[in-house]
């Protein structure tokens, strides 16, 4: 049994992670701003993570074996957490994103066309941190989401106050009505209404992960491995937007209708004109086993279709 603190954990796969850790017998504490209570028998600390004094006060004298940070988006947030949890934990796991590899958002080392992107492409131990940028501005943060995640990872990796691992998640799908990004629903609505889907004519493959598989990997990263550094989290089998549309159309009993645009032009979610499909080889070498995207995607789409057909209460 471990004492585990989850920062966030009030919705979508964070909530499922809390439930899974609790079911495994761990003592779980959730820190959030009080927007949603955790499950029964989970300790709940209400604090704004952006307020260092409030966070430190809420923590009191508590210490933990592991911190799982679900909602760190900027180096400023990371620096506050690094100071607040120094001396309180031996391990810190941050949920990160595939978008750290997006070549449209940073000057990154070249990867051979079609080759899965490995973790060393973005090394948080050497990445430059810029605290002077306007990270508190919501519009700036939205436009620089990938860089915020890169620099947040870098703060933790360069802190040395505890062992640090980042889980770089692929595009998360599943959960039916709880599918929180709305990106899968974008396709489902267009397929079911025979509306054109705007995609790149030469869309490149990307990678996905089911939210339950991501939860399992986060639990593994928190409790079953001492590995540090970034770990890519994606199911086996890259898929381009046309392949995704084919699965949705088959489940809906309809036909996907596309409108092609050139590289560089705006398109629907998951249509990429640049390559950054991740490699999951490191996680496998460390002992984690992944499913194949094509094994779970049809049922995830069916669940989402059922959610759209269900009458609203």
Short mmCIF file of C-alpha atoms in Angstrom, two decimals:
data_model
loop_
_atom_site.label_atom_id
_atom_site.label_comp_id
_atom_site.label_asym_id
_atom_site.label_seq_id
_atom_site.Cartn_x
_atom_site.Cartn_y
_atom_site.Cartn_z
CA UNK A 1 0.00 0.00 0.00
CA UNK A 2 1.24 3.47 -0.89
CA UNK A 3 0.16 6.95 0.12
CA UNK A 4 -0.67 8.63 -3.19
CA UNK A 5 -1.68 12.23 -3.80
CA UNK A 6 -3.51 13.03 -7.03
CA UNK A 7 -3.61 16.67 -8.09
CA UNK A 8 -6.79 17.09 -10.12
CA UNK A 9 -8.55 13.77 -10.41
CA UNK A 10 -12.09 15.15 -10.38
CA UNK A 11 -13.16 14.28 -13.94
CA UNK A 12 -12.69 11.97 -16.88
CA UNK A 13 -9.72 9.58 -16.62
CA UNK A 14 -8.36 11.34 -13.51
CA UNK A 15 -11.48 10.32 -11.62
CA UNK A 16 -11.11 6.75 -12.89
CA UNK A 17 -7.47 6.74 -11.77
CA UNK A 18 -8.47 7.76 -8.23
CA UNK A 19 -11.04 4.96 -8.12
CA UNK A 20 -8.55 2.42 -9.42
CA UNK A 21 -5.86 3.41 -6.91
CA UNK A 22 -8.38 3.23 -4.09
CA UNK A 23 -9.60 -0.20 -5.22
CA UNK A 24 -6.00 -1.44 -5.22
CA UNK A 25 -5.75 -0.60 -1.52
CA UNK A 26 -3.71 2.60 -1.69
CA UNK A 27 -4.39 5.55 0.61
CA UNK A 28 -5.42 8.30 -1.77
CA UNK A 29 -5.57 12.05 -1.27
CA UNK A 30 -7.06 14.32 -3.93
CA UNK A 31 -6.18 18.00 -4.24
CA UNK A 32 -8.43 20.24 -6.31
CA UNK A 33 -10.27 23.54 -6.06
CA UNK A 34 -13.39 21.87 -4.70
CA UNK A 35 -15.32 21.72 -7.95
CA UNK A 36 -16.09 18.03 -7.45
CA UNK A 37 -15.69 15.73 -4.45
CA UNK A 38 -13.63 12.53 -4.74
CA UNK A 39 -15.08 9.07 -4.01
CA UNK A 40 -15.96 8.17 -0.42
CA UNK A 41 -13.02 7.41 1.87
CA UNK A 42 -10.64 9.42 -0.31
CA UNK A 43 -9.08 12.36 1.55
CA UNK A 44 -9.99 15.65 -0.10
CA UNK A 45 -7.84 18.77 0.21
CA UNK A 46 -9.29 21.93 -1.30
CA UNK A 47 -6.65 24.31 -2.65
CA UNK A 48 -5.80 26.25 -5.78
CA UNK A 49 -2.50 24.83 -7.03
CA UNK A 50 -1.60 28.27 -8.40
CA UNK A 51 -1.63 29.67 -4.86
CA UNK A 52 1.55 28.37 -3.25
CA UNK A 53 0.69 29.56 0.25
CA UNK A 54 -2.78 27.99 0.10
CA UNK A 55 -1.38 24.74 -1.26
CA UNK A 56 1.28 24.52 1.44
CA UNK A 57 -1.28 25.29 4.14
CA UNK A 58 -3.65 22.61 2.83
CA UNK A 59 -0.87 20.03 2.83
CA UNK A 60 -0.01 20.68 6.47
CA UNK A 61 2.47 18.06 7.66
CA UNK A 62 1.40 15.41 5.12
CA UNK A 63 3.85 13.38 3.08
CA UNK A 64 3.28 10.89 0.28
CA UNK A 65 5.02 8.07 -1.50
CA UNK A 66 3.93 9.37 -4.91
CA UNK A 67 2.34 12.47 -6.41
CA UNK A 68 0.34 12.09 -9.63
CA UNK A 69 -0.16 15.49 -11.23
CA UNK A 70 -3.03 15.50 -13.71
CA UNK A 71 -3.36 19.24 -14.25
CA UNK A 72 0.06 20.84 -14.67
CA UNK A 73 0.18 23.05 -17.75
CA UNK A 74 2.93 25.62 -17.18
CA UNK A 75 6.43 25.92 -15.72
CA UNK A 76 5.04 28.32 -13.12
CA UNK A 77 2.63 25.66 -11.85
CA UNK A 78 5.43 23.10 -11.91
CA UNK A 79 7.76 25.35 -9.91
CA UNK A 80 5.10 25.92 -7.24
CA UNK A 81 4.49 22.17 -6.96
CA UNK A 82 8.21 21.38 -6.89
CA UNK A 83 8.70 23.70 -3.93
CA UNK A 84 5.51 22.59 -2.15
CA UNK A 85 6.25 18.86 -2.41
CA UNK A 86 10.00 18.91 -1.82
CA UNK A 87 10.64 16.78 1.25
CA UNK A 88 7.09 15.40 1.09
CA UNK A 89 7.47 12.73 -1.61
CA UNK A 90 10.07 10.48 -3.20
CA UNK A 91 8.36 10.27 -6.61
CA UNK A 92 6.41 12.65 -8.85
CA UNK A 93 4.47 11.57 -11.96
CA UNK A 94 3.11 14.20 -14.34
CA UNK A 95 0.54 13.60 -17.06
CA UNK A 96 1.91 15.13 -20.26
CA UNK A 97 0.95 14.95 -23.92
CA UNK A 98 1.89 13.83 -27.42
CA UNK A 99 1.73 17.49 -28.37
CA UNK A 100 5.22 18.06 -26.93
CA UNK A 101 6.41 16.41 -30.18
CA UNK A 102 4.42 18.64 -32.54
CA UNK A 103 7.05 20.05 -34.93
CA UNK A 104 4.74 22.99 -35.65
CA UNK A 105 5.24 24.25 -32.09
CA UNK A 106 9.01 24.05 -31.59
CA UNK A 107 12.30 23.48 -33.33
CA UNK A 108 12.83 19.76 -32.70
CA UNK A 109 15.37 17.19 -33.91
CA UNK A 110 14.36 15.67 -37.23
CA UNK A 111 12.81 12.21 -37.18
CA UNK A 112 12.86 10.05 -40.33
CA UNK A 113 9.49 10.21 -42.14
CA UNK A 114 7.17 7.57 -40.76
CA UNK A 115 9.43 6.65 -37.84
CA UNK A 116 7.70 6.66 -34.42
CA UNK A 117 8.97 9.56 -32.31
CA UNK A 118 11.03 8.44 -29.28
CA UNK A 119 11.13 10.18 -25.90
CA UNK A 120 14.63 11.61 -26.39
CA UNK A 121 13.29 13.90 -29.14
CA UNK A 122 12.22 16.23 -26.31
CA UNK A 123 14.58 15.95 -23.34
CA UNK A 124 13.14 17.77 -20.29
CA UNK A 125 16.51 17.61 -18.52
CA UNK A 126 17.93 20.10 -21.03
CA UNK A 127 14.83 21.99 -22.22
CA UNK A 128 14.94 25.76 -21.67
CA UNK A 129 12.52 27.12 -19.06
CA UNK A 130 11.11 30.63 -19.50
CA UNK A 131 9.29 31.79 -16.39
CA UNK A 132 9.04 35.33 -17.79
CA UNK A 133 6.49 34.40 -20.46
CA UNK A 134 2.80 35.31 -19.82
CA UNK A 135 1.77 31.87 -18.56
CA UNK A 136 -1.04 33.35 -16.46
CA UNK A 137 -2.76 34.68 -19.60
CA UNK A 138 -5.40 32.14 -20.68
CA UNK A 139 -5.20 33.04 -24.36
CA UNK A 140 -1.41 32.78 -24.36
CA UNK A 141 -1.53 29.42 -22.59
CA UNK A 142 -4.08 28.02 -25.02
CA UNK A 143 -1.92 29.05 -27.96
CA UNK A 144 1.22 27.63 -26.33
CA UNK A 145 -0.18 24.47 -24.74
CA UNK A 146 2.59 22.20 -26.07
CA UNK A 147 5.37 24.52 -24.92
CA UNK A 148 3.74 24.89 -21.51
CA UNK A 149 3.84 21.12 -21.10
CA UNK A 150 7.45 20.91 -22.32
CA UNK A 151 8.59 23.55 -19.85
CA UNK A 152 6.54 22.08 -16.98
CA UNK A 153 8.29 18.75 -17.54
CA UNK A 154 11.62 20.57 -17.64
CA UNK A 155 11.06 22.24 -14.26
CA UNK A 156 10.43 18.90 -12.57
CA UNK A 157 13.23 17.09 -14.39
CA UNK A 158 15.74 19.78 -13.44
CA UNK A 159 14.51 20.13 -9.85
CA UNK A 160 16.22 17.01 -8.40
CA UNK A 161 14.11 17.11 -5.24
CA UNK A 162 12.44 13.79 -6.07
CA UNK A 163 12.37 11.13 -8.78
CA UNK A 164 10.35 12.41 -11.72
CA UNK A 165 8.53 10.71 -14.58
CA UNK A 166 6.26 12.21 -17.22
CA UNK A 167 3.62 10.15 -19.01
CA UNK A 168 3.20 11.57 -22.51
CA UNK A 169 -0.29 10.54 -23.50
CA UNK A 170 -1.48 9.96 -27.04
CA UNK A 171 -4.88 11.30 -28.08
CA UNK A 172 -7.32 9.91 -25.51
CA UNK A 173 -10.58 8.34 -26.69
CA UNK A 174 -13.42 6.43 -25.07
CA UNK A 175 -15.91 7.08 -22.35
CA UNK A 176 -19.02 7.76 -24.41
CA UNK A 177 -20.63 10.96 -23.18
CA UNK A 178 -17.61 11.51 -20.92
CA UNK A 179 -15.26 11.83 -23.93
CA UNK A 180 -14.02 15.18 -22.76
CA UNK A 181 -12.26 16.73 -25.75
CA UNK A 182 -15.23 16.50 -28.12
CA UNK A 183 -12.91 15.51 -30.96
CA UNK A 184 -14.38 12.07 -31.51
CA UNK A 185 -17.87 13.57 -31.36
CA UNK A 186 -16.81 16.00 -34.11
CA UNK A 187 -16.48 13.03 -36.47
CA UNK A 188 -19.50 11.14 -35.21
CA UNK A 189 -21.78 14.11 -35.69
CA UNK A 190 -20.54 14.69 -39.23
CA UNK A 191 -20.76 11.04 -40.24
CA UNK A 192 -24.24 10.58 -38.80
CA UNK A 193 -25.48 13.79 -40.42
CA UNK A 194 -23.75 13.22 -43.79
CA UNK A 195 -21.74 16.41 -43.29
CA UNK A 196 -18.37 16.89 -44.95
CA UNK A 197 -15.29 16.29 -42.82
CA UNK A 198 -12.43 18.65 -43.61
CA UNK A 199 -9.15 16.72 -43.76
CA UNK A 200 -5.72 17.07 -45.29
CA UNK A 201 -5.39 15.32 -48.62
CA UNK A 202 -2.22 13.62 -47.41
CA UNK A 203 -3.08 13.28 -43.72
CA UNK A 204 -0.35 11.57 -41.70
CA UNK A 205 -0.96 8.89 -39.06
CA UNK A 206 -1.09 9.65 -35.37
CA UNK A 207 -1.52 7.51 -32.25
CA UNK A 208 -4.36 7.03 -29.78
CA UNK A 209 -4.99 5.47 -26.39
CA UNK A 210 -8.18 4.38 -24.65
CA UNK A 211 -8.75 6.24 -21.39
CA UNK A 212 -8.83 2.99 -19.39
CA UNK A 213 -5.44 1.95 -20.80
CA UNK A 214 -4.01 5.37 -19.93
CA UNK A 215 -5.31 4.96 -16.37
CA UNK A 216 -3.59 1.58 -16.13
CA UNK A 217 -0.33 3.10 -17.32
CA UNK A 218 -0.55 5.98 -14.86
CA UNK A 219 -1.18 3.51 -12.05
CA UNK A 220 1.81 1.49 -13.25
CA UNK A 221 4.00 4.61 -13.39
CA UNK A 222 2.95 5.55 -9.85
CA UNK A 223 3.14 2.16 -8.16
CA UNK A 224 4.92 -0.51 -10.20
CA UNK A 225 8.04 1.07 -11.68
CA UNK A 226 10.83 3.32 -10.51
CA UNK A 227 11.61 4.49 -14.05
CA UNK A 228 12.25 8.19 -14.46
CA UNK A 229 12.07 10.57 -17.38
CA UNK A 230 9.44 10.70 -20.12
CA UNK A 231 7.42 7.63 -21.10
CA UNK A 232 5.22 7.61 -24.20
CA UNK A 233 1.72 6.17 -23.75
CA UNK A 234 -0.03 5.00 -26.90
CA UNK A 235 -1.76 1.88 -28.12
CA UNK A 236 -0.11 -0.13 -30.88
CA UNK A 237 -1.01 0.79 -34.43
CA UNK A 238 -0.91 4.37 -35.77
CA UNK A 239 -4.03 5.48 -37.61
CA UNK A 240 -4.68 8.34 -39.99
CA UNK A 241 -7.87 10.35 -40.09
CA UNK A 242 -9.26 8.33 -42.99
CA UNK A 243 -8.82 5.11 -41.01
CA UNK A 244 -10.61 6.71 -38.07
CA UNK A 245 -13.44 7.79 -40.36
CA UNK A 246 -13.75 4.26 -41.73
CA UNK A 247 -14.24 2.81 -38.23
CA UNK A 248 -16.83 5.46 -37.34
CA UNK A 249 -18.71 5.00 -40.61
CA UNK A 250 -18.82 1.22 -40.15
CA UNK A 251 -20.21 1.52 -36.63
CA UNK A 252 -22.76 4.14 -37.70
CA UNK A 253 -23.82 2.30 -40.84
CA UNK A 254 -23.12 5.42 -42.89
CA UNK A 255 -20.45 6.72 -45.22
CA UNK A 256 -17.86 9.33 -44.30
CA UNK A 257 -17.77 12.29 -46.68
CA UNK A 258 -14.52 14.23 -46.90
CA UNK A 259 -13.43 17.62 -48.18
CA UNK A 260 -9.69 17.75 -48.79
CA UNK A 261 -7.48 20.73 -48.03
CA UNK A 262 -3.80 21.28 -48.65
CA UNK A 263 -1.04 21.02 -46.06
CA UNK A 264 -0.94 24.05 -43.80
CA UNK A 265 -4.68 24.73 -44.01
CA UNK A 266 -7.06 24.21 -41.05
CA UNK A 267 -8.69 20.80 -40.84
CA UNK A 268 -10.65 18.61 -38.45
CA UNK A 269 -9.09 17.25 -35.24
CA UNK A 270 -6.68 14.33 -35.74
CA UNK A 271 -5.98 15.37 -39.34
CA UNK A 272 -2.25 16.16 -39.31
CA UNK A 273 -0.08 17.48 -42.09
CA UNK A 274 3.05 16.85 -40.02
CA UNK A 275 4.48 13.71 -38.46
CA UNK A 276 4.61 13.07 -34.73
CA UNK A 277 3.27 9.60 -34.06
CA UNK A 278 4.96 8.34 -30.89
CA UNK A 279 6.96 5.20 -30.19
CA UNK A 280 5.87 3.17 -27.15
CA UNK A 281 9.00 1.00 -27.15
CA UNK A 282 10.35 2.42 -23.87
CA UNK A 283 7.22 1.59 -21.88
CA UNK A 284 7.28 -1.93 -23.31
CA UNK A 285 10.93 -2.36 -22.38
CA UNK A 286 10.03 -1.29 -18.85
CA UNK A 287 7.33 -3.95 -18.67
CA UNK A 288 4.04 -2.35 -19.73
CA UNK A 289 1.91 -4.08 -22.39
CA UNK A 290 -0.32 -2.13 -24.78
CA UNK A 291 -3.44 -3.12 -26.69
CA UNK A 292 -3.92 -2.41 -30.38
CA UNK A 293 -5.94 0.65 -31.35
CA UNK A 294 -8.05 -1.40 -33.74
CA UNK A 295 -9.01 -3.76 -30.88
CA UNK A 296 -10.76 -1.10 -28.77
CA UNK A 297 -11.65 1.69 -31.19
CA UNK A 298 -14.85 0.11 -32.61
CA UNK A 299 -16.35 -0.35 -29.14
CA UNK A 300 -15.30 3.18 -28.11
CA UNK A 301 -17.03 4.57 -31.19
CA UNK A 302 -20.12 2.44 -30.51
CA UNK A 303 -20.22 3.77 -26.95
CA UNK A 304 -20.02 7.35 -28.20
CA UNK A 305 -22.73 6.70 -30.78
CA UNK A 306 -24.98 5.26 -28.06
CA UNK A 307 -24.35 8.34 -25.93
CA UNK A 308 -25.43 10.66 -28.75
CA UNK A 309 -28.59 8.61 -29.32
CA UNK A 310 -29.59 8.49 -25.65
CA UNK A 311 -32.35 10.97 -24.68
CA UNK A 312 -31.14 13.85 -22.51
CA UNK A 313 -32.42 13.81 -18.93
#
